[in-house]
Amino acid sequence: MVANNTGPKINQEKNTVKVMIYLYCHQKHHTSKNQLCDECNDLLQYAMQRLTMCRFGESKTTCELCLKHCYRKDYKQLIKEVMRYSGPRMMIYHPIMAIKHLNKNLKTILKRFVEKRFSNAKKS
């Protein structure tokens, strides 16, 4: 099945990933603010493609909490490095975006906790 996710939640996720990659590349690879090195540009294109084709669509969690990791091993390692570096710095450079991202994570964690708790209660 071919997905073409262009809804507001996917677009917000795309924007967050894009900002994180730009922040990482600018500070680590010393590129100008509006440019990416070839490696980071390749990662950005790959991430946008993966988000567009995401099987979960608008009900998608953040990639960190996703049940099905869809990145190839090499890209997965690279995006982890980008997120480890950019994640904490997002609170400085893009605090509203960072808070929205953290809120989305928190909602997912709470939802999974409640689902697990009620499924265990039904079994007892």
The first five atom37 places (N, CA, C, CB, O) and aatype in JSON, in Angstrom:
{
  "aatype": [12, 19, 0, 2, 2, 16, 7, 14, 11, 9, 2, 5, 6, 11, 2, 16, 19, 11, 19, 12, 9, 18, 10, 18, 4, 8, 5, 11, 8, 8, 16, 15, 11, 2, 5, 10, 4, 3, 6, 4, 2, 3, 10, 10, 5, 18, 0, 12, 5, 1, 10, 16, 12, 4, 1, 13, 7, 6, 15, 11, 16, 16, 4, 6, 10, 4, 10, 11, 8, 4, 18, 1, 11, 3, 18, 11, 5, 10, 9, 11, 6, 19, 12, 1, 18, 15, 7, 14, 1, 12, 12, 9, 18, 8, 14, 9, 12, 0, 9, 11, 8, 10, 2, 11, 2, 10, 11, 16, 9, 10, 11, 1, 13, 19, 6, 11, 1, 13, 15, 2, 0, 11, 11, 15],
  "atom_mask": [
    [1, 1, 1, 1, 1],
    [1, 1, 1, 1, 1],
    [1, 1, 1, 1, 1],
    [1, 1, 1, 1, 1],
    [1, 1, 1, 1, 1],
    [1, 1, 1, 1, 1],
    [1, 1, 1, 0, 1],
    [1, 1, 1, 1, 1],
    [1, 1, 1, 1, 1],
    [1, 1, 1, 1, 1],
    [1, 1, 1, 1, 1],
    [1, 1, 1, 1, 1],
    [1, 1, 1, 1, 1],
    [1, 1, 1, 1, 1],
    [1, 1, 1, 1, 1],
    [1, 1, 1, 1, 1],
    [1, 1, 1, 1, 1],
    [1, 1, 1, 1, 1],
    [1, 1, 1, 1, 1],
    [1, 1, 1, 1, 1],
    [1, 1, 1, 1, 1],
    [1, 1, 1, 1, 1],
    [1, 1, 1, 1, 1],
    [1, 1, 1, 1, 1],
    [1, 1, 1, 1, 1],
    [1, 1, 1, 1, 1],
    [1, 1, 1, 1, 1],
    [1, 1, 1, 1, 1],
    [1, 1, 1, 1, 1],
    [1, 1, 1, 1, 1],
    [1, 1, 1, 1, 1],
    [1, 1, 1, 1, 1],
    [1, 1, 1, 1, 1],
    [1, 1, 1, 1, 1],
    [1, 1, 1, 1, 1],
    [1, 1, 1, 1, 1],
    [1, 1, 1, 1, 1],
    [1, 1, 1, 1, 1],
    [1, 1, 1, 1, 1],
    [1, 1, 1, 1, 1],
    [1, 1, 1, 1, 1],
    [1, 1, 1, 1, 1],
    [1, 1, 1, 1, 1],
    [1, 1, 1, 1, 1],
    [1, 1, 1, 1, 1],
    [1, 1, 1, 1, 1],
    [1, 1, 1, 1, 1],
    [1, 1, 1, 1, 1],
    [1, 1, 1, 1, 1],
    [1, 1, 1, 1, 1],
    [1, 1, 1, 1, 1],
    [1, 1, 1, 1, 1],
    [1, 1, 1, 1, 1],
    [1, 1, 1, 1, 1],
    [1, 1, 1, 1, 1],
    [1, 1, 1, 1, 1],
    [1, 1, 1, 0, 1],
    [1, 1, 1, 1, 1],
    [1, 1, 1, 1, 1],
    [1, 1, 1, 1, 1],
    [1, 1, 1, 1, 1],
    [1, 1, 1, 1, 1],
    [1, 1, 1, 1, 1],
    [1, 1, 1, 1, 1],
    [1, 1, 1, 1, 1],
    [1, 1, 1, 1, 1],
    [1, 1, 1, 1, 1],
    [1, 1, 1, 1, 1],
    [1, 1, 1, 1, 1],
    [1, 1, 1, 1, 1],
    [1, 1, 1, 1, 1],
    [1, 1, 1, 1, 1],
    [1, 1, 1, 1, 1],
    [1, 1, 1, 1, 1],
    [1, 1, 1, 1, 1],
    [1, 1, 1, 1, 1],
    [1, 1, 1, 1, 1],
    [1, 1, 1, 1, 1],
    [1, 1, 1, 1, 1],
    [1, 1, 1, 1, 1],
    [1, 1, 1, 1, 1],
    [1, 1, 1, 1, 1],
    [1, 1, 1, 1, 1],
    [1, 1, 1, 1, 1],
    [1, 1, 1, 1, 1],
    [1, 1, 1, 1, 1],
    [1, 1, 1, 0, 1],
    [1, 1, 1, 1, 1],
    [1, 1, 1, 1, 1],
    [1, 1, 1, 1, 1],
    [1, 1, 1, 1, 1],
    [1, 1, 1, 1, 1],
    [1, 1, 1, 1, 1],
    [1, 1, 1, 1, 1],
    [1, 1, 1, 1, 1],
    [1, 1, 1, 1, 1],
    [1, 1, 1, 1, 1],
    [1, 1, 1, 1, 1],
    [1, 1, 1, 1, 1],
    [1, 1, 1, 1, 1],
    [1, 1, 1, 1, 1],
    [1, 1, 1, 1, 1],
    [1, 1, 1, 1, 1],
    [1, 1, 1, 1, 1],
    [1, 1, 1, 1, 1],
    [1, 1, 1, 1, 1],
    [1, 1, 1, 1, 1],
    [1, 1, 1, 1, 1],
    [1, 1, 1, 1, 1],
    [1, 1, 1, 1, 1],
    [1, 1, 1, 1, 1],
    [1, 1, 1, 1, 1],
    [1, 1, 1, 1, 1],
    [1, 1, 1, 1, 1],
    [1, 1, 1, 1, 1],
    [1, 1, 1, 1, 1],
    [1, 1, 1, 1, 1],
    [1, 1, 1, 1, 1],
    [1, 1, 1, 1, 1],
    [1, 1, 1, 1, 1],
    [1, 1, 1, 1, 1],
    [1, 1, 1, 1, 1],
    [1, 1, 1, 1, 1],
    [1, 1, 1, 1, 1]
  ],
  "atom_positions": [
    [[0.84, -1.18, 0.0], [0.0, 0.0, 0.0], [0.89, 1.25, 0.0], [-0.96, 0.0, 1.22], [1.86, 1.33, 0.76]],
    [[0.56, 2.18, -0.84], [1.34, 3.41, -0.95], [0.63, 4.51, -0.19], [1.54, 3.8, -2.44], [-0.52, 4.84, -0.47]],
    [[1.32, 5.07, 0.78], [0.76, 6.16, 1.57], [1.26, 7.48, 1.01], [1.14, 6.01, 3.07], [2.35, 7.56, 0.44]],
    [[0.46, 8.5, 1.19], [0.88, 9.85, 0.81], [0.4, 10.78, 1.91], [0.31, 10.27, -0.61], [-0.61, 11.48, 1.77]],
    [[1.14, 10.78, 2.99], [0.75, 11.53, 4.18], [1.11, 13.0, 4.06], [1.41, 10.93, 5.42], [2.29, 13.36, 4.0]],
    [[0.1, 13.83, 4.02], [0.33, 15.27, 3.94], [-0.52, 16.02, 4.96], [0.02, 15.79, 2.53], [-0.72, 17.23, 4.84]],
    [[-1.0, 15.32, 5.97], [-1.84, 15.94, 7.0], [-1.04, 16.83, 7.93], [0.0, 0.0, 0.0], [0.19, 16.85, 7.86]],
    [[-1.72, 17.55, 8.8], [-1.05, 18.51, 9.68], [-0.09, 17.88, 10.69], [-2.08, 19.3, 10.42], [0.95, 18.47, 10.99]],
    [[-0.4, 16.71, 11.2], [0.49, 16.07, 12.18], [1.77, 15.58, 11.52], [-0.23, 14.89, 12.87], [2.86, 15.74, 12.07]],
    [[1.65, 14.99, 10.35], [2.84, 14.55, 9.6], [3.67, 15.76, 9.2], [2.43, 13.72, 8.34], [4.89, 15.73, 9.29]],
    [[3.02, 16.82, 8.76], [3.76, 18.03, 8.37], [4.48, 18.65, 9.56], [2.81, 19.05, 7.75], [5.59, 19.16, 9.41]],
    [[3.87, 18.6, 10.74], [4.53, 19.1, 11.95], [5.76, 18.24, 12.26], [3.55, 19.1, 13.15], [6.81, 18.76, 12.63]],
    [[5.61, 16.93, 12.12], [6.73, 16.01, 12.36], [7.85, 16.26, 11.35], [6.25, 14.54, 12.28], [9.03, 16.26, 11.71]],
    [[7.48, 16.47, 10.09], [8.47, 16.77, 9.05], [9.22, 18.06, 9.38], [7.78, 16.89, 7.66], [10.44, 18.12, 9.25]],
    [[8.49, 19.07, 9.8], [9.1, 20.34, 10.13], [10.07, 20.21, 11.3], [8.03, 21.38, 10.44], [11.15, 20.81, 11.3]],
    [[9.68, 19.44, 12.31], [10.54, 19.23, 13.48], [11.84, 18.53, 13.07], [9.81, 18.42, 14.56], [12.92, 18.94, 13.48]],
    [[11.72, 17.47, 12.28], [12.91, 16.73, 11.82], [13.8, 17.64, 10.98], [12.5, 15.48, 11.02], [15.02, 17.62, 11.13]],
    [[13.19, 18.41, 10.12], [13.95, 19.33, 9.25], [14.75, 20.33, 10.1], [13.01, 20.08, 8.29], [15.93, 20.55, 9.85]],
    [[14.1, 20.92, 11.08], [14.77, 21.9, 11.95], [15.92, 21.23, 12.71], [13.76, 22.54, 12.94], [16.99, 21.82, 12.86]],
    [[15.69, 20.01, 13.18], [16.74, 19.3, 13.92], [17.94, 19.01, 13.03], [16.2, 17.99, 14.5], [19.09, 19.16, 13.46]],
    [[17.69, 18.61, 11.79], [18.8, 18.31, 10.87], [19.56, 19.59, 10.52], [18.27, 17.65, 9.58], [20.79, 19.59, 10.49]],
    [[18.83, 20.68, 10.26], [19.5, 21.95, 9.97], [20.35, 22.43, 11.15], [18.47, 23.02, 9.61], [21.48, 22.89, 10.97]],
    [[19.81, 22.32, 12.35], [20.54, 22.72, 13.56], [21.82, 21.9, 13.7], [19.66, 22.55, 14.81], [22.9, 22.44, 13.96]],
    [[21.69, 20.59, 13.54], [22.85, 19.69, 13.65], [23.9, 20.03, 12.6], [22.4, 18.22, 13.48], [25.08, 20.19, 12.93]],
    [[23.48, 20.15, 11.35], [24.43, 20.38, 10.25], [25.13, 21.74, 10.41], [23.7, 20.32, 8.9], [26.34, 21.85, 10.21]],
    [[24.36, 22.74, 10.77], [24.94, 24.08, 10.94], [26.0, 24.09, 12.03], [23.84, 25.1, 11.26], [27.06, 24.71, 11.87]],
    [[25.73, 23.42, 13.13], [26.65, 23.47, 14.26], [27.77, 22.44, 14.19], [25.9, 23.29, 15.53], [28.88, 22.69, 14.65]],
    [[27.49, 21.29, 13.62], [28.5, 20.22, 13.56], [29.36, 20.28, 12.29], [27.83, 18.87, 13.65], [30.56, 20.03, 12.33]],
    [[28.73, 20.62, 11.17], [29.44, 20.62, 9.89], [29.76, 22.03, 9.41], [28.62, 19.9, 8.85], [30.31, 22.22, 8.33]],
    [[29.4, 23.02, 10.22], [29.73, 24.43, 9.98], [29.23, 24.93, 8.62], [31.23, 24.62, 10.07], [29.93, 25.66, 7.93]],
    [[28.03, 24.53, 8.27], [27.42, 25.04, 7.04], [26.72, 26.35, 7.36], [26.42, 24.01, 6.44], [26.49, 26.68, 8.52]],
    [[26.39, 27.09, 6.31], [25.63, 28.32, 6.55], [24.23, 27.94, 7.01], [25.58, 29.22, 5.27], [23.79, 26.81, 6.83]],
    [[23.54, 28.89, 7.61], [22.27, 28.61, 8.28], [21.21, 27.99, 7.36], [21.73, 29.89, 8.87], [20.42, 27.17, 7.82]],
    [[21.19, 28.36, 6.1], [20.16, 27.87, 5.19], [20.65, 26.79, 4.23], [19.61, 29.02, 4.4], [20.0, 26.51, 3.23]],
    [[21.78, 26.19, 4.54], [22.32, 25.15, 3.66], [22.65, 23.91, 4.47], [23.57, 25.65, 2.93], [22.87, 23.96, 5.68]],
    [[22.66, 22.78, 3.76], [23.05, 21.51, 4.36], [24.21, 20.92, 3.58], [21.85, 20.52, 4.39], [24.35, 21.15, 2.38]],
    [[25.05, 20.16, 4.28], [26.09, 19.41, 3.58], [25.39, 18.27, 2.83], [27.19, 18.86, 4.59], [24.21, 18.02, 3.05]],
    [[26.11, 17.59, 1.97], [25.52, 16.52, 1.16], [24.95, 15.39, 2.02], [26.55, 15.96, 0.19], [23.87, 14.87, 1.74]],
    [[25.68, 15.02, 3.07], [25.25, 13.93, 3.94], [23.94, 14.27, 4.66], [26.34, 13.6, 4.97], [23.02, 13.45, 4.72]],
    [[23.87, 15.48, 5.19], [22.66, 15.9, 5.91], [21.49, 16.13, 4.95], [22.93, 17.19, 6.71], [20.34, 15.86, 5.3]],
    [[21.77, 16.63, 3.76], [20.72, 16.79, 2.76], [20.14, 15.43, 2.37], [21.27, 17.52, 1.52], [18.93, 15.29, 2.22]],
    [[21.01, 14.45, 2.22], [20.56, 13.09, 1.91], [19.68, 12.54, 3.04], [21.78, 12.17, 1.67], [18.65, 11.93, 2.78]],
    [[20.1, 12.77, 4.27], [19.31, 12.32, 5.42], [17.95, 13.02, 5.46], [20.08, 12.58, 6.73], [16.94, 12.39, 5.73]],
    [[17.93, 14.32, 5.19], [16.68, 15.06, 5.18], [15.72, 14.51, 4.12], [16.94, 16.56, 4.92], [14.54, 14.31, 4.4]],
    [[16.23, 14.27, 2.93], [15.37, 13.73, 1.87], [14.83, 12.35, 2.25], [16.16, 13.64, 0.53], [13.66, 12.05, 2.02]],
    [[15.68, 11.52, 2.84], [15.26, 10.19, 3.28], [14.19, 10.28, 4.37], [16.47, 9.39, 3.8], [13.2, 9.56, 4.33]],
    [[14.4, 11.17, 5.34], [13.44, 11.33, 6.44], [12.09, 11.83, 5.92], [13.98, 12.31, 7.5], [11.04, 11.36, 6.37]],
    [[12.1, 12.77, 4.99], [10.85, 13.28, 4.42], [10.11, 12.17, 3.66], [11.14, 14.47, 3.47], [8.88, 12.08, 3.74]],
    [[10.86, 11.35, 2.95], [10.25, 10.23, 2.21], [9.62, 9.24, 3.19], [11.31, 9.52, 1.33], [8.5, 8.78, 2.98]],
    [[10.35, 8.91, 4.25], [9.83, 7.95, 5.23], [8.56, 8.48, 5.9], [10.9, 7.63, 6.3], [7.61, 7.73, 6.1]],
    [[8.55, 9.75, 6.25], [7.36, 10.34, 6.89], [6.18, 10.39, 5.92], [7.68, 11.75, 7.41], [5.04, 10.15, 6.32]],
    [[6.44, 10.7, 4.67], [5.38, 10.72, 3.67], [4.78, 9.33, 3.48], [5.92, 11.25, 2.33], [3.57, 9.2, 3.25]],
    [[5.62, 8.31, 3.58], [5.16, 6.94, 3.36], [4.79, 6.2, 4.66], [6.23, 6.16, 2.63], [4.53, 5.0, 4.62]],
    [[4.77, 6.89, 5.78], [4.52, 6.25, 7.07], [3.18, 5.53, 7.08], [4.57, 7.29, 8.19], [2.16, 6.09, 6.71]],
    [[3.21, 4.28, 7.52], [1.99, 3.46, 7.55], [0.99, 3.94, 8.59], [2.34, 2.02, 7.81], [-0.2, 3.62, 8.49]],
    [[1.43, 4.69, 9.59], [0.55, 5.13, 10.66], [-0.16, 6.45, 10.35], [1.33, 5.27, 11.93], [-1.14, 6.81, 11.01]],
    [[0.34, 7.18, 9.36], [-0.31, 8.41, 8.94], [-0.48, 9.42, 10.06], [0.0, 0.0, 0.0], [0.45, 9.67, 10.82]],
    [[-1.66, 9.99, 10.15], [-1.94, 11.04, 11.14], [-1.98, 10.52, 12.57], [-3.25, 11.7, 10.81], [-1.93, 11.32, 13.51]],
    [[-2.05, 9.22, 12.76], [-2.04, 8.67, 14.12], [-0.62, 8.31, 14.56], [-2.94, 7.42, 14.2], [-0.43, 7.68, 15.6]],
    [[0.36, 8.72, 13.77], [1.76, 8.42, 14.05], [2.25, 9.07, 15.34], [2.63, 8.88, 12.89], [1.91, 10.22, 15.65]],
    [[3.03, 8.33, 16.09], [3.71, 8.89, 17.26], [5.0, 9.54, 16.76], [4.01, 7.79, 18.36], [5.24, 9.6, 15.56]],
    [[5.82, 10.03, 17.67], [7.14, 10.5, 17.25], [7.96, 9.26, 16.89], [7.85, 11.35, 18.39], [7.67, 8.16, 17.35]],
    [[8.97, 9.44, 16.08], [9.78, 8.31, 15.63], [10.4, 7.56, 16.81], [10.9, 8.8, 14.68], [10.53, 6.33, 16.79]],
    [[10.78, 8.3, 17.83], [11.4, 7.72, 19.02], [10.52, 6.64, 19.65], [11.69, 8.81, 20.04], [11.02, 5.62, 20.13]],
    [[9.22, 6.86, 19.66], [8.29, 5.94, 20.32], [7.53, 5.04, 19.34], [7.3, 6.72, 21.14], [6.62, 4.31, 19.74]],
    [[7.9, 5.09, 18.08], [7.19, 4.32, 17.06], [7.39, 2.82, 17.29], [7.68, 4.71, 15.65], [8.47, 2.36, 17.66]],
    [[6.32, 2.07, 17.07], [6.38, 0.62, 17.26], [7.1, -0.08, 16.11], [4.98, 0.05, 17.4], [7.62, -1.18, 16.29]],
    [[7.13, 0.55, 14.94], [7.77, -0.03, 13.76], [8.78, 0.96, 13.2], [6.71, -0.41, 12.68], [8.41, 1.94, 12.55]],
    [[10.05, 0.7, 13.46], [11.09, 1.59, 12.94], [11.35, 1.26, 11.48], [12.41, 1.46, 13.77], [11.66, 0.12, 11.13]],
    [[11.2, 2.26, 10.63], [11.24, 2.02, 9.19], [12.53, 2.51, 8.53], [10.07, 2.69, 8.53], [12.7, 2.37, 7.32]],
    [[13.44, 3.08, 9.3], [14.69, 3.58, 8.73], [15.66, 2.42, 8.48], [15.34, 4.62, 9.68], [15.73, 1.46, 9.25]],
    [[16.41, 2.53, 7.37], [17.51, 1.59, 7.14], [18.54, 1.78, 8.25], [18.15, 1.8, 5.72], [18.61, 2.85, 8.86]],
    [[19.32, 0.76, 8.5], [20.27, 0.77, 9.62], [21.22, 1.98, 9.59], [21.08, -0.51, 9.61], [21.46, 2.61, 10.62]],
    [[21.77, 2.3, 8.42], [22.72, 3.41, 8.32], [22.04, 4.76, 8.58], [23.37, 3.42, 6.93], [22.6, 5.62, 9.27]],
    [[20.85, 4.95, 8.05], [20.12, 6.2, 8.29], [19.62, 6.27, 9.73], [18.93, 6.32, 7.31], [19.56, 7.35, 10.33]],
    [[19.26, 5.13, 10.28], [18.78, 5.09, 11.66], [19.87, 5.59, 12.61], [18.33, 3.65, 12.05], [19.6, 6.37, 13.52]],
    [[21.09, 5.13, 12.4], [22.21, 5.56, 13.23], [22.46, 7.06, 13.09], [23.48, 4.78, 12.84], [22.72, 7.75, 14.08]],
    [[22.37, 7.55, 11.86], [22.61, 8.96, 11.6], [21.52, 9.85, 12.22], [22.71, 9.22, 10.1], [21.83, 10.88, 12.81]],
    [[20.26, 9.45, 12.08], [19.17, 10.27, 12.64], [19.21, 10.24, 14.17], [17.8, 9.76, 12.13], [18.85, 11.23, 14.81]],
    [[19.64, 9.14, 14.75], [19.8, 9.08, 16.2], [20.85, 10.09, 16.66], [20.19, 7.66, 16.66], [20.66, 10.79, 17.65]],
    [[21.95, 10.15, 15.93], [23.02, 11.1, 16.25], [22.5, 12.54, 16.15], [24.23, 10.89, 15.31], [22.78, 13.37, 17.02]],
    [[21.75, 12.82, 15.1], [21.18, 14.16, 14.91], [20.24, 14.49, 16.06], [20.43, 14.25, 13.55], [20.31, 15.58, 16.62]],
    [[19.37, 13.56, 16.41], [18.38, 13.82, 17.46], [19.02, 13.94, 18.84], [17.33, 12.72, 17.47], [18.57, 14.75, 19.66]],
    [[20.04, 13.16, 19.1], [20.74, 13.27, 20.39], [21.4, 14.63, 20.55], [21.81, 12.15, 20.53], [21.42, 15.22, 21.63]],
    [[21.93, 15.13, 19.44], [22.58, 16.43, 19.49], [21.56, 17.57, 19.5], [23.53, 16.59, 18.29], [21.63, 18.47, 20.34]],
    [[20.61, 17.52, 18.59], [19.67, 18.62, 18.4], [18.56, 18.66, 19.44], [19.05, 18.54, 17.03], [18.07, 19.74, 19.79]],
    [[18.14, 17.51, 19.94], [17.02, 17.44, 20.87], [17.13, 18.41, 22.03], [0.0, 0.0, 0.0], [16.23, 19.24, 22.21]],
    [[18.19, 18.34, 22.82], [18.32, 19.27, 23.96], [18.44, 20.73, 23.52], [19.53, 18.9, 24.79], [17.99, 21.63, 24.24]],
    [[19.04, 20.98, 22.37], [19.24, 22.35, 21.89], [17.96, 22.96, 21.32], [20.33, 22.38, 20.84], [17.87, 24.18, 21.16]],
    [[16.99, 22.13, 21.03], [15.72, 22.63, 20.52], [15.04, 23.54, 21.55], [14.78, 21.45, 20.14], [14.35, 24.49, 21.18]],
    [[15.23, 23.26, 22.84], [14.63, 24.1, 23.88], [15.2, 25.52, 23.84], [14.87, 23.47, 25.26], [14.53, 26.46, 24.27]],
    [[16.4, 25.68, 23.33], [17.03, 27.0, 23.23], [16.62, 27.7, 21.93], [18.56, 26.87, 23.3], [16.22, 28.86, 21.94]],
    [[16.73, 26.98, 20.81], [16.53, 27.58, 19.5], [15.08, 27.56, 19.02], [17.39, 26.87, 18.5], [14.66, 28.46, 18.29]],
    [[14.31, 26.56, 19.42], [12.92, 26.41, 18.99], [12.08, 25.85, 20.14], [12.82, 25.48, 17.74], [11.6, 24.72, 20.06]],
    [[11.91, 26.63, 21.22], [11.25, 26.09, 22.42], [9.8, 25.63, 22.2], [11.26, 27.13, 23.49], [9.4, 24.61, 22.76]],
    [[9.02, 26.34, 21.41], [7.62, 25.94, 21.2], [7.55, 24.61, 20.47], [6.85, 27.02, 20.41], [6.77, 23.73, 20.83]],
    [[8.37, 24.47, 19.44], [8.42, 23.21, 18.7], [8.87, 22.06, 19.61], [9.37, 23.34, 17.49], [8.33, 20.96, 19.53]],
    [[9.84, 22.33, 20.45], [10.35, 21.3, 21.37], [9.28, 20.87, 22.36], [11.59, 21.81, 22.12], [9.12, 19.69, 22.63]],
    [[8.54, 21.83, 22.88], [7.49, 21.52, 23.85], [6.37, 20.71, 23.18], [6.91, 22.81, 24.46], [5.86, 19.76, 23.77]],
    [[6.0, 21.07, 21.96], [4.99, 20.29, 21.23], [5.46, 18.85, 21.03], [4.69, 20.95, 19.86], [4.68, 17.91, 21.17]],
    [[6.74, 18.7, 20.69], [7.3, 17.36, 20.47], [7.28, 16.55, 21.77], [8.74, 17.47, 19.92], [6.9, 15.38, 21.77]],
    [[7.7, 17.17, 22.86], [7.69, 16.5, 24.16], [6.26, 16.15, 24.6], [8.37, 17.38, 25.22], [6.03, 15.09, 25.17]],
    [[5.33, 17.04, 24.33], [3.93, 16.8, 24.67], [3.38, 15.6, 23.9], [3.08, 18.06, 24.37], [2.65, 14.78, 24.46]],
    [[3.75, 15.5, 22.63], [3.31, 14.36, 21.82], [3.87, 13.06, 22.39], [3.76, 14.54, 20.34], [3.16, 12.05, 22.44]],
    [[5.13, 13.07, 22.81], [5.73, 11.89, 23.44], [5.01, 11.52, 24.73], [7.22, 12.15, 23.73], [4.7, 10.36, 24.97]],
    [[4.75, 12.52, 25.55], [4.08, 12.28, 26.83], [2.7, 11.69, 26.64], [3.99, 13.59, 27.63], [2.32, 10.75, 27.34]],
    [[1.94, 12.23, 25.69], [0.6, 11.7, 25.4], [0.68, 10.24, 24.97], [-0.08, 12.54, 24.3], [-0.14, 9.42, 25.4]],
    [[1.64, 9.9, 24.14], [1.8, 8.52, 23.67], [2.14, 7.59, 24.82], [2.89, 8.45, 22.59], [1.58, 6.5, 24.93]],
    [[3.07, 8.02, 25.68], [3.47, 7.2, 26.82], [2.29, 6.97, 27.76], [4.64, 7.87, 27.59], [2.06, 5.85, 28.2]],
    [[1.54, 8.03, 28.06], [0.38, 7.9, 28.94], [-0.7, 6.99, 28.32], [-0.22, 9.27, 29.24], [-1.3, 6.18, 29.02]],
    [[-0.93, 7.14, 27.04], [-1.92, 6.3, 26.35], [-1.53, 4.83, 26.42], [-2.06, 6.74, 24.87], [-2.37, 3.98, 26.7]],
    [[-0.26, 4.54, 26.17], [0.21, 3.14, 26.23], [0.11, 2.59, 27.65], [1.66, 3.04, 25.72], [-0.23, 1.43, 27.85]],
    [[0.42, 3.43, 28.65], [0.34, 3.0, 30.04], [-1.1, 2.64, 30.4], [0.86, 4.1, 30.97], [-1.35, 1.6, 31.01]],
    [[-2.04, 3.51, 30.04], [-3.45, 3.27, 30.35], [-3.95, 2.02, 29.63], [-4.31, 4.5, 29.95], [-4.65, 1.2, 30.22]],
    [[-3.59, 1.87, 28.35], [-4.01, 0.68, 27.61], [-3.47, -0.59, 28.24], [-3.56, 0.77, 26.15], [-4.19, -1.58, 28.36]],
    [[-2.22, -0.56, 28.64], [-1.6, -1.73, 29.26], [-2.25, -2.03, 30.61], [-0.09, -1.52, 29.44], [-2.51, -3.18, 30.94]],
    [[-2.51, -0.99, 31.36], [-3.11, -1.15, 32.68], [-4.51, -1.75, 32.58], [-3.17, 0.2, 33.4], [-4.85, -2.64, 33.36]],
    [[-5.31, -1.27, 31.63], [-6.67, -1.79, 31.49], [-6.69, -3.18, 30.87], [-7.51, -0.83, 30.65], [-7.56, -3.99, 31.18]],
    [[-5.74, -3.45, 29.99], [-5.7, -4.81, 29.41], [-5.29, -5.84, 30.46], [-4.72, -4.86, 28.2], [-5.78, -6.97, 30.45]],
    [[-4.39, -5.45, 31.39], [-4.0, -6.33, 32.48], [-5.15, -6.51, 33.49], [-2.74, -5.77, 33.19], [-5.32, -7.59, 34.06]],
    [[-5.93, -5.45, 33.71], [-7.05, -5.52, 34.65], [-8.14, -6.45, 34.12], [-7.62, -4.12, 34.9], [-8.79, -7.16, 34.9]],
    [[-8.35, -6.45, 32.81], [-9.37, -7.31, 32.2], [-8.98, -8.78, 32.28], [-9.59, -6.91, 30.74], [-9.84, -9.66, 32.4]],
    [[-7.67, -9.06, 32.22], [-7.19, -10.45, 32.28], [-7.33, -11.04, 33.68], [-5.71, -10.52, 31.83], [-7.48, -12.25, 33.83]],
    [[-7.29, -10.19, 34.7], [-7.34, -10.66, 36.1], [-8.72, -11.09, 36.51], [-6.86, -9.57, 37.03], [-8.92, -11.51, 37.65]]
  ]
}
